[in-house]
């Protein structure tokens, strides 16, 4: 066999990630190993698979034709893996997905509970992932889909907003601002603030709006995850401007959430592979999740 299964795995990883370094991260090997294997594949097949220009890899027409067959093979293998797991667990369906960590506090558990209460028996494989980890998990078929509070930009992934949220203010219980029905940005002058890091798009946008409202003080604490902010507010450290989808007053009993007069684009995104559709049971789960959030929004 000229094109061995290991060769197919490396070739597929390069096609999905667009680089040998990306393929190396996806396969948990070193970049030189991928480069050597790729060169060996082209030599064995007698076909140029990539044009190398300026340090980039551009697939040839031959590579695209081969990739379709190789990806079909991997899809079949993934389905067999899923079938084996279902047989082991005596279940008909298995839903595997990841989400941003903050969604795992309340949003996702409630959606899983709703699915199990209303749909055919299923098993779940669920983990939390950072945005930078999601492409490898999706393209490597570790998960069926991901739910992210930040958009994911990748040429081989689809990223679709499925429901909106908003930025809210979380304050310690008993804080003077907790008595206001609506918080204006100018009300935050002199308040110890917990904000997303400046390097994060949302962090930069929030700072711009605060400066425009005359709030010039720098943050007391910078964070990169909403649950960190909630824990700090819970301990009375300060007030936090965070994504409302990541805050729950039942979980964080030491804080109070108030709406803020701040219009910024906040959403949860469904991230999927561009090469294959979601399975029906995954579509049902996402639909129930969206319905759940619509009901929560109407009850505000």
Short mmCIF file of C-alpha atoms in Angstrom, two decimals:
data_model
loop_
_atom_site.label_atom_id
_atom_site.label_comp_id
_atom_site.label_asym_id
_atom_site.label_seq_id
_atom_site.Cartn_x
_atom_site.Cartn_y
_atom_site.Cartn_z
CA UNK A 1 0.00 0.00 0.00
CA UNK A 2 1.60 3.27 -1.13
CA UNK A 3 -0.70 5.52 0.88
CA UNK A 4 -0.64 4.09 4.38
CA UNK A 5 -3.20 4.95 7.04
CA UNK A 6 -0.64 6.94 9.05
CA UNK A 7 0.20 8.89 5.90
CA UNK A 8 -3.48 9.63 5.37
CA UNK A 9 -3.72 10.94 8.93
CA UNK A 10 -0.84 13.36 8.41
CA UNK A 11 -2.07 14.44 4.97
CA UNK A 12 -5.56 15.07 6.29
CA UNK A 13 -4.25 17.10 9.23
CA UNK A 14 -2.22 19.33 6.89
CA UNK A 15 -5.25 19.84 4.63
CA UNK A 16 -7.47 20.75 7.59
CA UNK A 17 -5.06 23.10 9.33
CA UNK A 18 -3.30 24.54 6.28
CA UNK A 19 0.23 24.14 7.67
CA UNK A 20 2.68 21.57 8.98
CA UNK A 21 2.84 23.36 12.34
CA UNK A 22 -0.95 23.25 12.68
CA UNK A 23 -0.99 19.58 11.71
CA UNK A 24 1.70 18.88 14.30
CA UNK A 25 -0.40 20.47 17.05
CA UNK A 26 -3.47 18.55 15.91
CA UNK A 27 -1.60 15.22 15.92
CA UNK A 28 0.52 15.95 19.02
CA UNK A 29 3.80 15.41 17.19
CA UNK A 30 6.67 17.71 16.23
CA UNK A 31 6.58 19.89 13.12
CA UNK A 32 9.69 18.21 11.56
CA UNK A 33 7.95 14.82 11.81
CA UNK A 34 5.01 16.16 9.81
CA UNK A 35 7.28 17.78 7.21
CA UNK A 36 9.30 14.58 6.72
CA UNK A 37 6.15 12.46 6.48
CA UNK A 38 4.61 14.83 3.95
CA UNK A 39 7.73 14.74 1.79
CA UNK A 40 7.72 10.93 1.99
CA UNK A 41 4.05 10.80 0.96
CA UNK A 42 4.67 12.89 -2.15
CA UNK A 43 7.72 10.82 -3.04
CA UNK A 44 5.86 7.52 -2.56
CA UNK A 45 2.82 8.61 -4.56
CA UNK A 46 4.82 10.34 -7.26
CA UNK A 47 2.41 13.29 -7.08
CA UNK A 48 2.96 16.87 -5.91
CA UNK A 49 0.31 17.51 -3.27
CA UNK A 50 1.23 21.04 -2.21
CA UNK A 51 2.75 24.13 -3.79
CA UNK A 52 5.23 25.70 -1.40
CA UNK A 53 5.46 29.48 -1.73
CA UNK A 54 6.62 31.94 0.86
CA UNK A 55 6.44 29.38 3.64
CA UNK A 56 2.81 28.52 2.92
CA UNK A 57 1.30 25.27 1.63
CA UNK A 58 -1.28 25.47 -1.15
CA UNK A 59 -3.06 22.18 -2.00
CA UNK A 60 -2.83 21.07 -5.62
CA UNK A 61 -5.85 19.78 -7.53
CA UNK A 62 -4.54 16.26 -6.88
CA UNK A 63 -4.52 16.93 -3.15
CA UNK A 64 -8.11 18.14 -3.16
CA UNK A 65 -9.31 15.03 -5.00
CA UNK A 66 -7.44 12.73 -2.60
CA UNK A 67 -8.63 14.68 0.43
CA UNK A 68 -12.29 14.04 -0.39
CA UNK A 69 -11.69 10.31 -0.34
CA UNK A 70 -9.50 10.40 2.76
CA UNK A 71 -11.99 12.54 4.67
CA UNK A 72 -14.82 10.17 3.73
CA UNK A 73 -12.71 7.34 5.14
CA UNK A 74 -12.20 9.20 8.41
CA UNK A 75 -15.89 10.01 8.58
CA UNK A 76 -16.71 6.32 8.25
CA UNK A 77 -14.17 5.46 10.95
CA UNK A 78 -15.69 8.07 13.29
CA UNK A 79 -19.15 6.65 12.71
CA UNK A 80 -17.89 3.17 13.56
CA UNK A 81 -16.31 4.53 16.75
CA UNK A 82 -19.61 6.12 17.67
CA UNK A 83 -21.48 2.91 16.92
CA UNK A 84 -19.14 0.92 19.16
CA UNK A 85 -19.61 3.42 22.01
CA UNK A 86 -23.36 3.28 21.61
CA UNK A 87 -23.34 -0.51 21.65
CA UNK A 88 -21.17 -0.50 24.77
CA UNK A 89 -23.55 1.87 26.53
CA UNK A 90 -26.74 0.34 25.08
CA UNK A 91 -27.69 3.77 23.81
CA UNK A 92 -28.98 4.81 20.39
CA UNK A 93 -27.45 8.26 20.28
CA UNK A 94 -24.28 9.94 21.50
CA UNK A 95 -23.76 13.71 21.46
CA UNK A 96 -20.18 14.89 21.79
CA UNK A 97 -19.45 18.60 22.12
CA UNK A 98 -17.43 21.26 23.88
CA UNK A 99 -18.18 24.77 25.10
CA UNK A 100 -16.51 27.83 26.52
CA UNK A 101 -15.89 27.16 30.23
CA UNK A 102 -18.34 29.80 31.46
CA UNK A 103 -21.23 28.16 29.59
CA UNK A 104 -20.61 24.99 31.57
CA UNK A 105 -21.70 26.62 34.81
CA UNK A 106 -25.41 26.85 34.02
CA UNK A 107 -26.36 27.16 30.35
CA UNK A 108 -25.12 23.77 29.15
CA UNK A 109 -26.20 21.68 32.19
CA UNK A 110 -29.75 23.01 31.90
CA UNK A 111 -29.81 22.20 28.17
CA UNK A 112 -28.58 18.63 28.75
CA UNK A 113 -31.25 18.18 31.43
CA UNK A 114 -33.93 19.43 29.02
CA UNK A 115 -32.75 17.11 26.25
CA UNK A 116 -32.75 14.04 28.50
CA UNK A 117 -36.23 14.89 29.76
CA UNK A 118 -37.82 15.38 26.34
CA UNK A 119 -35.90 13.33 23.74
CA UNK A 120 -34.98 9.73 22.97
CA UNK A 121 -32.35 8.18 25.27
CA UNK A 122 -28.87 9.53 24.55
CA UNK A 123 -25.44 9.72 26.09
CA UNK A 124 -23.28 12.83 26.17
CA UNK A 125 -19.56 13.47 25.94
CA UNK A 126 -19.03 17.06 27.06
CA UNK A 127 -15.95 19.08 27.89
CA UNK A 128 -14.99 22.73 28.17
CA UNK A 129 -12.42 24.19 25.78
CA UNK A 130 -10.74 27.50 25.10
CA UNK A 131 -11.33 29.10 21.69
CA UNK A 132 -7.83 28.21 20.51
CA UNK A 133 -8.47 24.50 21.25
CA UNK A 134 -11.79 24.22 19.40
CA UNK A 135 -10.53 23.96 15.77
CA UNK A 136 -8.34 20.93 16.47
CA UNK A 137 -11.13 19.16 18.39
CA UNK A 138 -13.69 19.83 15.65
CA UNK A 139 -11.50 19.03 12.66
CA UNK A 140 -10.06 16.01 14.42
CA UNK A 141 -13.64 14.86 15.11
CA UNK A 142 -13.08 14.72 18.83
CA UNK A 143 -16.39 16.59 19.18
CA UNK A 144 -19.43 17.05 16.93
CA UNK A 145 -19.72 20.78 17.59
CA UNK A 146 -18.61 23.55 19.93
CA UNK A 147 -20.43 26.40 21.67
CA UNK A 148 -18.31 29.51 22.09
CA UNK A 149 -18.87 32.91 23.68
CA UNK A 150 -16.30 34.30 21.24
CA UNK A 151 -16.36 33.98 17.42
CA UNK A 152 -13.97 31.39 15.97
CA UNK A 153 -12.25 32.42 12.73
CA UNK A 154 -11.02 29.40 10.74
CA UNK A 155 -11.34 28.66 7.00
CA UNK A 156 -12.55 25.10 7.58
CA UNK A 157 -15.11 25.87 10.28
CA UNK A 158 -18.57 27.42 10.27
CA UNK A 159 -19.25 29.88 13.07
CA UNK A 160 -22.89 30.91 13.46
CA UNK A 161 -24.43 33.05 16.23
CA UNK A 162 -27.33 31.09 17.75
CA UNK A 163 -28.53 33.50 20.42
CA UNK A 164 -27.63 36.93 21.76
CA UNK A 165 -26.64 38.07 25.19
CA UNK A 166 -25.55 41.35 26.72
CA UNK A 167 -22.94 42.80 29.00
CA UNK A 168 -24.15 43.17 32.59
CA UNK A 169 -22.70 44.49 35.83
CA UNK A 170 -22.07 42.02 38.63
CA UNK A 171 -21.70 43.71 42.03
CA UNK A 172 -21.32 42.35 45.55
CA UNK A 173 -24.61 41.94 47.39
CA UNK A 174 -25.47 45.07 49.30
CA UNK A 175 -23.37 47.31 47.02
CA UNK A 176 -25.03 50.73 46.45
CA UNK A 177 -25.31 50.03 42.70
CA UNK A 178 -27.31 46.87 43.40
CA UNK A 179 -30.30 49.09 44.22
CA UNK A 180 -30.38 50.73 40.78
CA UNK A 181 -32.68 49.30 38.10
CA UNK A 182 -30.29 50.32 35.31
CA UNK A 183 -26.60 51.14 35.58
CA UNK A 184 -25.17 53.95 33.47
CA UNK A 185 -21.49 53.84 32.61
CA UNK A 186 -20.83 57.17 34.33
CA UNK A 187 -22.11 55.53 37.57
CA UNK A 188 -18.94 53.40 37.53
CA UNK A 189 -16.54 56.31 38.11
CA UNK A 190 -14.50 55.53 41.21
CA UNK A 191 -15.83 51.95 41.46
CA UNK A 192 -13.13 49.22 41.63
CA UNK A 193 -13.66 47.41 38.33
CA UNK A 194 -12.93 43.90 37.13
CA UNK A 195 -12.62 43.88 33.33
CA UNK A 196 -11.69 41.58 30.49
CA UNK A 197 -8.06 41.93 29.46
CA UNK A 198 -7.19 44.77 27.10
CA UNK A 199 -5.92 42.27 24.51
CA UNK A 200 -9.36 40.67 24.23
CA UNK A 201 -11.70 42.33 21.68
CA UNK A 202 -14.48 42.73 24.26
CA UNK A 203 -12.02 44.13 26.79
CA UNK A 204 -10.88 46.82 24.35
CA UNK A 205 -14.47 47.74 23.41
CA UNK A 206 -15.57 48.07 27.04
CA UNK A 207 -12.62 50.34 27.83
CA UNK A 208 -13.47 52.57 24.86
CA UNK A 209 -17.05 52.98 26.07
CA UNK A 210 -15.94 53.65 29.65
CA UNK A 211 -13.52 56.36 28.52
CA UNK A 212 -16.24 57.94 26.37
CA UNK A 213 -18.44 58.08 29.50
CA UNK A 214 -15.67 59.78 31.47
CA UNK A 215 -14.58 56.72 33.46
CA UNK A 216 -10.80 56.93 33.19
CA UNK A 217 -9.70 54.70 36.05
CA UNK A 218 -7.89 51.53 35.05
CA UNK A 219 -9.29 48.16 36.16
CA UNK A 220 -8.46 46.87 39.61
CA UNK A 221 -8.23 43.33 38.21
CA UNK A 222 -8.01 42.11 34.60
CA UNK A 223 -9.40 38.66 33.78
CA UNK A 224 -9.71 36.47 30.69
CA UNK A 225 -12.67 34.36 31.82
CA UNK A 226 -16.04 35.45 33.16
CA UNK A 227 -16.15 32.90 35.96
CA UNK A 228 -12.97 34.45 37.38
CA UNK A 229 -14.75 37.80 37.50
CA UNK A 230 -17.77 36.25 39.24
CA UNK A 231 -15.58 34.64 41.89
CA UNK A 232 -13.87 37.97 42.58
CA UNK A 233 -17.20 39.82 42.84
CA UNK A 234 -18.53 37.04 45.09
CA UNK A 235 -15.61 37.76 47.44
CA UNK A 236 -16.37 41.50 47.41
CA UNK A 237 -13.26 42.54 45.47
CA UNK A 238 -15.07 44.84 43.05
CA UNK A 239 -17.71 45.14 40.34
CA UNK A 240 -17.37 43.34 37.00
CA UNK A 241 -18.61 44.05 33.48
CA UNK A 242 -19.12 40.57 32.07
CA UNK A 243 -21.17 38.51 29.64
CA UNK A 244 -24.57 37.88 31.29
CA UNK A 245 -24.64 34.33 29.87
CA UNK A 246 -21.75 33.48 32.18
CA UNK A 247 -23.31 34.78 35.41
CA UNK A 248 -25.87 33.09 37.64
CA UNK A 249 -27.03 34.55 40.94
CA UNK A 250 -27.96 31.10 42.28
CA UNK A 251 -24.42 29.80 41.77
CA UNK A 252 -22.73 33.00 42.98
CA UNK A 253 -24.85 33.89 46.00
CA UNK A 254 -22.58 36.75 47.01
CA UNK A 255 -23.28 38.85 43.94
CA UNK A 256 -26.13 40.71 42.28
CA UNK A 257 -26.56 41.26 38.53
CA UNK A 258 -27.78 44.55 37.10
CA UNK A 259 -28.36 45.60 33.47
CA UNK A 260 -25.98 48.20 32.05
CA UNK A 261 -26.66 50.93 29.52
CA UNK A 262 -24.05 49.45 27.19
CA UNK A 263 -24.88 48.10 23.76
CA UNK A 264 -22.16 45.70 22.64
CA UNK A 265 -22.42 42.64 20.38
CA UNK A 266 -22.48 39.59 22.64
CA UNK A 267 -23.54 36.16 21.42
CA UNK A 268 -23.06 32.43 21.72
CA UNK A 269 -21.72 30.85 18.55
CA UNK A 270 -22.28 27.37 17.17
CA UNK A 271 -18.99 26.19 15.66
CA UNK A 272 -19.01 23.19 13.31
CA UNK A 273 -16.84 21.60 10.65
CA UNK A 274 -17.35 23.00 7.15
CA UNK A 275 -16.95 19.51 5.71
CA UNK A 276 -20.01 17.77 7.13
CA UNK A 277 -23.46 18.58 8.54
CA UNK A 278 -24.51 18.15 12.14
CA UNK A 279 -26.16 14.86 12.99
CA UNK A 280 -29.91 15.12 13.72
CA UNK A 281 -29.60 14.56 17.46
CA UNK A 282 -27.02 17.36 17.68
CA UNK A 283 -29.35 19.68 15.78
CA UNK A 284 -32.13 18.86 18.25
CA UNK A 285 -29.86 19.63 21.20
CA UNK A 286 -28.87 23.02 19.75
CA UNK A 287 -32.51 23.83 19.01
CA UNK A 288 -33.48 23.05 22.62
CA UNK A 289 -30.60 25.19 23.86
CA UNK A 290 -31.77 28.14 21.76
CA UNK A 291 -35.36 27.63 22.95
CA UNK A 292 -34.15 27.56 26.57
CA UNK A 293 -32.33 30.88 26.19
CA UNK A 294 -35.28 32.49 24.40
CA UNK A 295 -37.50 31.54 27.35
CA UNK A 296 -34.96 32.93 29.79
CA UNK A 297 -34.75 36.20 27.85
CA UNK A 298 -38.54 36.60 27.75
CA UNK A 299 -38.69 36.16 31.52
CA UNK A 300 -36.30 39.00 32.30
#
